[in-house]
Amino acid sequence: MIWNKPSGARVTATFVLSMFVGMCKAQGPAQTPLTVHLLEGNVSWVEGGGGNSGVIVGDRGVIVVDAKITAAAGKELLDDIAKITPKPVDTVILTHSDGDHVNGLAAFPDAVTVIAQENNKKEQERAIATGARNPPPANHLPTRVITKNDDHLTIDGISFELLHWGPAHTSGDLVVYLPKQKIVFTGDIITNRPDPLIHLEKNGSSEGWIQTAKGIAALDAATFIPGHGPAETKADVASYVAHAEAKRAQIKELVNQGKSLEEIKAAVGDAPRPQGGGPSFASFTDVVYRELTKK
Ligand SMILES: [Zn+2]
């Protein structure tokens, strides 16, 4: 067990609950072990194996936010939860439809309730119907669809606010806010990338991203767990939003001046593509340029 004191005021206990699991697996490449970070008595976030996950222990069962990238990583998440509590995982809330947050559901119990924004379900159904690569598990499509922009739910005695401002990272984003604990799970609206990541192929929107990210920054919360990367403060989120808003305004100004995409990328200092063979997505500049020029 490793105890660490992060830079913020909140003292976080970090438990390395499963070590080198990937090295023992008979199939597939070795995977990074998951790391469980305890935020409160009943709330943790889990790093590794895809996007960050949330784990909230309720009265009778456990609510999980995002389910990791593969069945193996989903199983490892469930194994780590079993070390925290004997209560069963009964609910999964999905922040969006990307495989690194959804596909681990394959390892979850059949009876688990899966909550998602309505467009998330449509995106998953489309991925299955069109034979997309690494589709979501067809037996774990969302069973409870959220259509309101601000839905208040009590699950296992825990109060949740599920928030959707409009298309942002995808068309079906859902921000998970625990008002009592002042914790937000942002999904991939906020990540540790230098610029916002927006999937135009899932009808994401840079304008909607700014509205959504400003909404997140305005929540009465102290801890923001992004889709990827370490926990953030309210000030971290606010400065990320301000940076993105200024960059979008600069790109818009250059488009209005008739500059080419290459000229604009050079002018705004587009972030280099990620190293090490990770997925490379359209940059924020690509996205804003395409939106503004309809190219
Ligand atoms: Zn994503």
Short mmCIF file of C-alpha atoms and ligand atoms in Angstrom, two decimals:
data_model
loop_
_atom_site.label_atom_id
_atom_site.label_comp_id
_atom_site.label_asym_id
_atom_site.label_seq_id
_atom_site.Cartn_x
_atom_site.Cartn_y
_atom_site.Cartn_z
CA MET A 1 0.00 0.00 0.00
CA ILE A 2 1.35 3.41 -0.96
CA TRP A 3 0.24 6.54 0.86
CA ASN A 4 0.80 9.74 -1.01
CA LYS A 5 -0.04 13.35 -0.34
CA PRO A 6 -1.06 15.20 -3.49
CA SER A 7 -0.39 18.89 -4.02
CA GLY A 8 -3.96 19.85 -3.10
CA ALA A 9 -5.32 20.12 0.44
CA ARG A 10 -7.16 16.84 0.15
CA VAL A 11 -5.15 13.89 1.42
CA THR A 12 -5.60 10.93 -0.84
CA ALA A 13 -4.75 7.38 0.03
CA THR A 14 -3.52 5.52 -2.99
CA PHE A 15 -3.76 1.79 -2.87
CA VAL A 16 -1.97 -0.24 -5.44
CA LEU A 17 -4.37 -3.12 -5.22
CA SER A 18 -3.31 -5.30 -8.07
CA MET A 19 0.23 -5.59 -9.29
CA PHE A 20 1.51 -7.01 -12.53
CA VAL A 21 -1.72 -8.78 -13.30
CA GLY A 22 -1.12 -8.32 -17.00
CA MET A 23 2.20 -10.16 -16.82
CA CYS A 24 0.43 -13.27 -15.57
CA LYS A 25 -2.26 -13.29 -18.22
CA ALA A 26 -2.08 -16.05 -20.78
CA GLN A 27 -3.31 -13.90 -23.64
CA GLY A 28 -2.86 -10.41 -24.97
CA PRO A 29 -0.11 -7.90 -24.24
CA ALA A 30 0.86 -7.16 -20.65
CA GLN A 31 -1.35 -4.39 -19.30
CA THR A 32 -0.65 -1.72 -16.75
CA PRO A 33 -2.14 -2.63 -13.39
CA LEU A 34 -5.02 -0.51 -12.20
CA THR A 35 -4.50 1.93 -9.34
CA VAL A 36 -7.30 2.72 -6.89
CA HIS A 37 -7.31 6.24 -5.42
CA LEU A 38 -9.56 6.73 -2.38
CA LEU A 39 -11.25 10.16 -2.31
CA GLU A 40 -13.80 9.71 0.50
CA GLY A 41 -14.98 6.82 2.62
CA ASN A 42 -17.26 5.63 -0.14
CA VAL A 43 -15.87 7.19 -3.32
CA SER A 44 -12.75 6.15 -5.25
CA TRP A 45 -11.43 6.61 -8.75
CA VAL A 46 -9.50 3.94 -10.61
CA GLU A 47 -6.70 4.68 -13.04
CA GLY A 48 -5.41 2.48 -15.88
CA GLY A 49 -6.88 -0.05 -18.31
CA GLY A 50 -8.59 2.63 -20.42
CA GLY A 51 -10.37 5.74 -19.16
CA ASN A 52 -10.57 6.60 -15.47
CA SER A 53 -13.42 4.92 -13.58
CA GLY A 54 -15.37 6.01 -10.52
CA VAL A 55 -16.41 3.62 -7.76
CA ILE A 56 -19.14 4.71 -5.33
CA VAL A 57 -20.18 2.33 -2.56
CA GLY A 58 -23.88 2.75 -1.75
CA ASP A 59 -26.24 1.21 0.82
CA ARG A 60 -26.73 -2.11 -0.88
CA GLY A 61 -24.53 -2.08 -3.93
CA VAL A 62 -21.76 -0.34 -5.85
CA ILE A 63 -22.16 2.24 -8.60
CA VAL A 64 -19.35 2.33 -11.19
CA VAL A 65 -18.69 5.24 -13.54
CA ASP A 66 -17.14 3.90 -16.80
CA ALA A 67 -16.06 0.30 -17.26
CA LYS A 68 -12.52 0.24 -18.80
CA ILE A 69 -11.35 -0.79 -22.28
CA THR A 70 -11.40 -4.60 -22.42
CA ALA A 71 -13.11 -7.49 -20.64
CA ALA A 72 -9.78 -8.20 -18.89
CA ALA A 73 -9.52 -4.62 -17.60
CA GLY A 74 -13.20 -4.67 -16.59
CA LYS A 75 -12.57 -7.91 -14.66
CA GLU A 76 -9.57 -6.34 -12.95
CA LEU A 77 -11.73 -3.36 -11.95
CA LEU A 78 -14.32 -5.72 -10.46
CA ASP A 79 -11.56 -7.62 -8.62
CA ASP A 80 -10.26 -4.34 -7.15
CA ILE A 81 -13.79 -3.31 -6.08
CA ALA A 82 -14.17 -6.67 -4.32
CA LYS A 83 -11.14 -5.71 -2.19
CA ILE A 84 -12.90 -2.46 -1.15
CA THR A 85 -16.36 -3.88 -0.37
CA PRO A 86 -18.25 -7.18 -0.44
CA LYS A 87 -21.30 -5.35 -1.91
CA PRO A 88 -22.17 -6.24 -5.53
CA VAL A 89 -21.76 -3.87 -8.47
CA ASP A 90 -25.37 -3.18 -9.52
CA THR A 91 -25.12 0.01 -11.61
CA VAL A 92 -22.77 1.41 -14.24
CA ILE A 93 -23.07 5.02 -15.43
CA LEU A 94 -21.35 5.71 -18.76
CA THR A 95 -19.91 9.18 -19.46
CA HIS A 96 -19.86 8.53 -23.24
CA SER A 97 -19.71 5.72 -25.82
CA ASP A 98 -15.95 5.40 -26.51
CA GLY A 99 -14.62 1.83 -26.20
CA ASP A 100 -12.00 2.70 -23.58
CA HIS A 101 -14.85 3.62 -21.20
CA VAL A 102 -17.43 1.01 -22.27
CA ASN A 103 -15.98 -2.27 -23.54
CA GLY A 104 -14.94 -3.58 -20.11
CA LEU A 105 -18.68 -4.04 -19.47
CA ALA A 106 -18.20 -7.45 -21.11
CA ALA A 107 -16.89 -8.68 -17.74
CA PHE A 108 -19.77 -7.23 -15.69
CA PRO A 109 -22.72 -9.25 -14.30
CA ASP A 110 -25.62 -9.73 -16.72
CA ALA A 111 -28.12 -8.03 -14.40
CA VAL A 112 -26.18 -4.77 -14.01
CA THR A 113 -28.15 -1.58 -14.81
CA VAL A 114 -26.33 0.52 -17.41
CA ILE A 115 -27.23 4.22 -17.41
CA ALA A 116 -26.27 6.45 -20.36
CA GLN A 117 -27.37 9.55 -22.25
CA GLU A 118 -29.77 8.65 -25.07
CA ASN A 119 -27.31 9.55 -27.85
CA ASN A 120 -24.65 7.35 -26.24
CA LYS A 121 -26.99 4.36 -26.69
CA LYS A 122 -27.60 5.34 -30.33
CA GLU A 123 -23.84 5.59 -30.95
CA GLN A 124 -23.29 2.13 -29.46
CA GLU A 125 -26.14 0.64 -31.50
CA ARG A 126 -24.70 2.23 -34.65
CA ALA A 127 -21.22 0.82 -33.89
CA ILE A 128 -22.68 -2.68 -33.55
CA ALA A 129 -24.93 -2.36 -36.63
CA THR A 130 -22.14 -1.06 -38.88
CA GLY A 131 -19.57 -3.65 -37.77
CA ALA A 132 -17.24 -1.05 -36.25
CA ARG A 133 -13.85 -2.18 -34.94
CA ASN A 134 -13.93 -3.06 -31.22
CA PRO A 135 -17.69 -2.60 -30.85
CA PRO A 136 -19.31 -2.32 -27.41
CA PRO A 137 -20.56 -5.58 -25.85
CA ALA A 138 -24.03 -6.12 -27.36
CA ASN A 139 -25.38 -7.75 -24.19
CA HIS A 140 -24.66 -4.63 -22.08
CA LEU A 141 -26.30 -1.83 -24.03
CA PRO A 142 -27.71 0.93 -21.79
CA THR A 143 -30.82 -0.22 -19.94
CA ARG A 144 -31.73 3.21 -18.55
CA VAL A 145 -31.50 6.16 -20.92
CA ILE A 146 -31.15 9.76 -19.73
CA THR A 147 -33.02 12.35 -21.80
CA LYS A 148 -33.07 15.32 -19.40
CA ASN A 149 -30.19 17.80 -19.33
CA ASP A 150 -30.09 17.76 -15.52
CA ASP A 151 -31.37 14.54 -14.03
CA HIS A 152 -31.34 13.97 -10.25
CA LEU A 153 -31.19 10.32 -9.25
CA THR A 154 -30.75 8.56 -5.93
CA ILE A 155 -29.09 5.18 -6.40
CA ASP A 156 -28.33 2.94 -3.41
CA GLY A 157 -28.83 5.96 -1.13
CA ILE A 158 -26.34 8.15 -3.06
CA SER A 159 -27.48 11.42 -4.69
CA PHE A 160 -26.34 11.88 -8.28
CA GLU A 161 -26.80 14.70 -10.76
CA LEU A 162 -26.34 13.57 -14.35
CA LEU A 163 -25.66 16.56 -16.59
CA HIS A 164 -25.70 17.04 -20.35
CA TRP A 165 -25.38 20.47 -21.93
CA GLY A 166 -25.32 19.36 -25.58
CA PRO A 167 -22.90 17.70 -28.01
CA ALA A 168 -19.30 18.22 -26.81
CA HIS A 169 -16.72 15.37 -26.81
CA THR A 170 -19.48 13.24 -28.44
CA SER A 171 -23.21 13.74 -28.91
CA GLY A 172 -23.99 11.59 -25.86
CA ASP A 173 -21.82 12.94 -23.04
CA LEU A 174 -23.00 12.63 -19.45
CA VAL A 175 -21.22 14.39 -16.58
CA VAL A 176 -21.59 12.60 -13.24
CA TYR A 177 -21.78 14.97 -10.26
CA LEU A 178 -21.96 13.94 -6.61
CA PRO A 179 -23.25 17.15 -4.96
CA LYS A 180 -22.86 15.94 -1.38
CA GLN A 181 -19.26 14.79 -1.85
CA LYS A 182 -18.46 17.70 -4.23
CA ILE A 183 -16.89 15.30 -6.73
CA VAL A 184 -17.36 15.36 -10.53
CA PHE A 185 -16.57 12.63 -13.04
CA THR A 186 -16.15 14.62 -16.26
CA GLY A 187 -15.65 11.83 -18.81
CA ASP A 188 -13.50 12.90 -21.74
CA ILE A 189 -14.79 16.48 -21.71
CA ILE A 190 -11.70 17.04 -19.57
CA THR A 191 -8.53 14.96 -20.11
CA ASN A 192 -4.80 15.43 -19.63
CA ARG A 193 -4.34 16.29 -23.32
CA PRO A 194 -3.17 19.83 -24.05
CA ASP A 195 -6.34 20.59 -26.03
CA PRO A 196 -9.93 19.28 -25.94
CA LEU A 197 -10.61 16.07 -27.84
CA ILE A 198 -13.76 16.21 -29.95
CA HIS A 199 -15.14 13.36 -32.06
CA LEU A 200 -16.84 14.97 -35.06
CA GLU A 201 -17.69 11.43 -36.26
CA LYS A 202 -19.87 11.14 -33.15
CA ASN A 203 -21.33 14.61 -33.72
CA GLY A 204 -19.20 16.28 -31.04
CA SER A 205 -18.91 20.07 -31.13
CA SER A 206 -16.25 22.59 -30.08
CA GLU A 207 -18.89 25.19 -29.24
CA GLY A 208 -20.81 22.61 -27.21
CA TRP A 209 -17.54 21.59 -25.57
CA ILE A 210 -16.94 25.13 -24.32
CA GLN A 211 -20.49 25.38 -22.96
CA THR A 212 -20.16 21.97 -21.29
CA ALA A 213 -16.71 22.58 -19.84
CA LYS A 214 -17.83 25.97 -18.46
CA GLY A 215 -20.80 24.21 -16.88
CA ILE A 216 -18.45 21.69 -15.27
CA ALA A 217 -16.14 24.44 -13.97
CA ALA A 218 -19.14 26.23 -12.41
CA LEU A 219 -20.29 23.21 -10.36
CA ASP A 220 -20.01 23.41 -6.60
CA ALA A 221 -17.25 20.80 -6.44
CA ALA A 222 -13.68 20.47 -5.19
CA THR A 223 -12.47 17.37 -7.04
CA PHE A 224 -12.78 16.75 -10.76
CA ILE A 225 -11.84 13.31 -12.08
CA PRO A 226 -11.10 13.67 -15.79
CA GLY A 227 -11.56 10.93 -18.39
CA HIS A 228 -7.79 10.44 -18.47
CA GLY A 229 -5.01 11.74 -16.22
CA PRO A 230 -4.82 12.72 -12.55
CA ALA A 231 -7.49 14.39 -10.40
CA GLU A 232 -7.93 18.11 -10.99
CA THR A 233 -9.07 21.11 -8.96
CA LYS A 234 -11.71 23.66 -9.93
CA ALA A 235 -8.90 26.09 -10.86
CA ASP A 236 -7.29 23.45 -13.13
CA VAL A 237 -10.57 22.97 -14.99
CA ALA A 238 -11.23 26.71 -15.27
CA SER A 239 -7.78 27.39 -16.72
CA TYR A 240 -8.15 24.52 -19.24
CA VAL A 241 -11.49 25.98 -20.37
CA ALA A 242 -10.03 29.48 -20.67
CA HIS A 243 -7.12 28.15 -22.76
CA ALA A 244 -9.47 26.27 -25.11
CA GLU A 245 -11.87 29.19 -25.45
CA ALA A 246 -9.00 31.57 -26.33
CA LYS A 247 -7.57 29.07 -28.83
CA ARG A 248 -10.96 28.60 -30.50
CA ALA A 249 -11.39 32.39 -30.79
CA GLN A 250 -7.91 32.67 -32.33
CA ILE A 251 -8.66 29.92 -34.87
CA LYS A 252 -11.97 31.60 -35.74
CA GLU A 253 -10.21 34.93 -36.32
CA LEU A 254 -7.63 33.27 -38.62
CA VAL A 255 -10.37 31.44 -40.56
CA ASN A 256 -12.13 34.78 -41.03
CA GLN A 257 -8.85 36.16 -42.41
CA GLY A 258 -8.88 33.36 -45.02
CA LYS A 259 -5.83 31.50 -43.65
CA SER A 260 -5.28 27.86 -44.63
CA LEU A 261 -5.45 25.02 -42.10
CA GLU A 262 -1.65 24.63 -42.22
CA GLU A 263 -1.12 28.34 -41.64
CA ILE A 264 -3.54 28.28 -38.73
CA LYS A 265 -1.89 25.21 -37.16
CA ALA A 266 1.50 26.94 -37.36
CA ALA A 267 0.09 30.16 -35.89
CA VAL A 268 -1.71 28.59 -32.91
CA GLY A 269 1.08 26.08 -32.15
CA ASP A 270 -0.88 22.88 -32.61
CA ALA A 271 0.03 20.21 -30.07
CA PRO A 272 2.19 17.39 -31.46
CA ARG A 273 0.52 14.03 -31.97
CA PRO A 274 0.82 11.66 -29.00
CA GLN A 275 4.00 9.55 -28.86
CA GLY A 276 4.22 5.80 -28.46
CA GLY A 277 1.65 4.52 -30.93
CA GLY A 278 -1.47 5.70 -29.10
CA PRO A 279 -4.54 6.59 -31.14
CA SER A 280 -4.17 9.80 -33.09
CA PHE A 281 -7.34 11.86 -33.39
CA ALA A 282 -8.12 15.05 -35.26
CA SER A 283 -6.60 17.94 -33.33
CA PHE A 284 -8.70 20.69 -31.76
CA THR A 285 -7.53 22.99 -34.57
CA ASP A 286 -8.60 20.44 -37.23
CA VAL A 287 -12.02 20.18 -35.59
CA VAL A 288 -12.66 23.91 -35.20
CA TYR A 289 -11.42 24.58 -38.75
CA ARG A 290 -13.71 21.90 -40.18
CA GLU A 291 -16.68 23.19 -38.21
CA LEU A 292 -16.15 26.79 -39.30
CA THR A 293 -15.41 26.03 -42.96
CA LYS A 294 -17.65 22.94 -43.28
CA LYS A 295 -14.69 21.12 -44.89
ZN ZN B 1 -13.64 9.43 -25.22
#
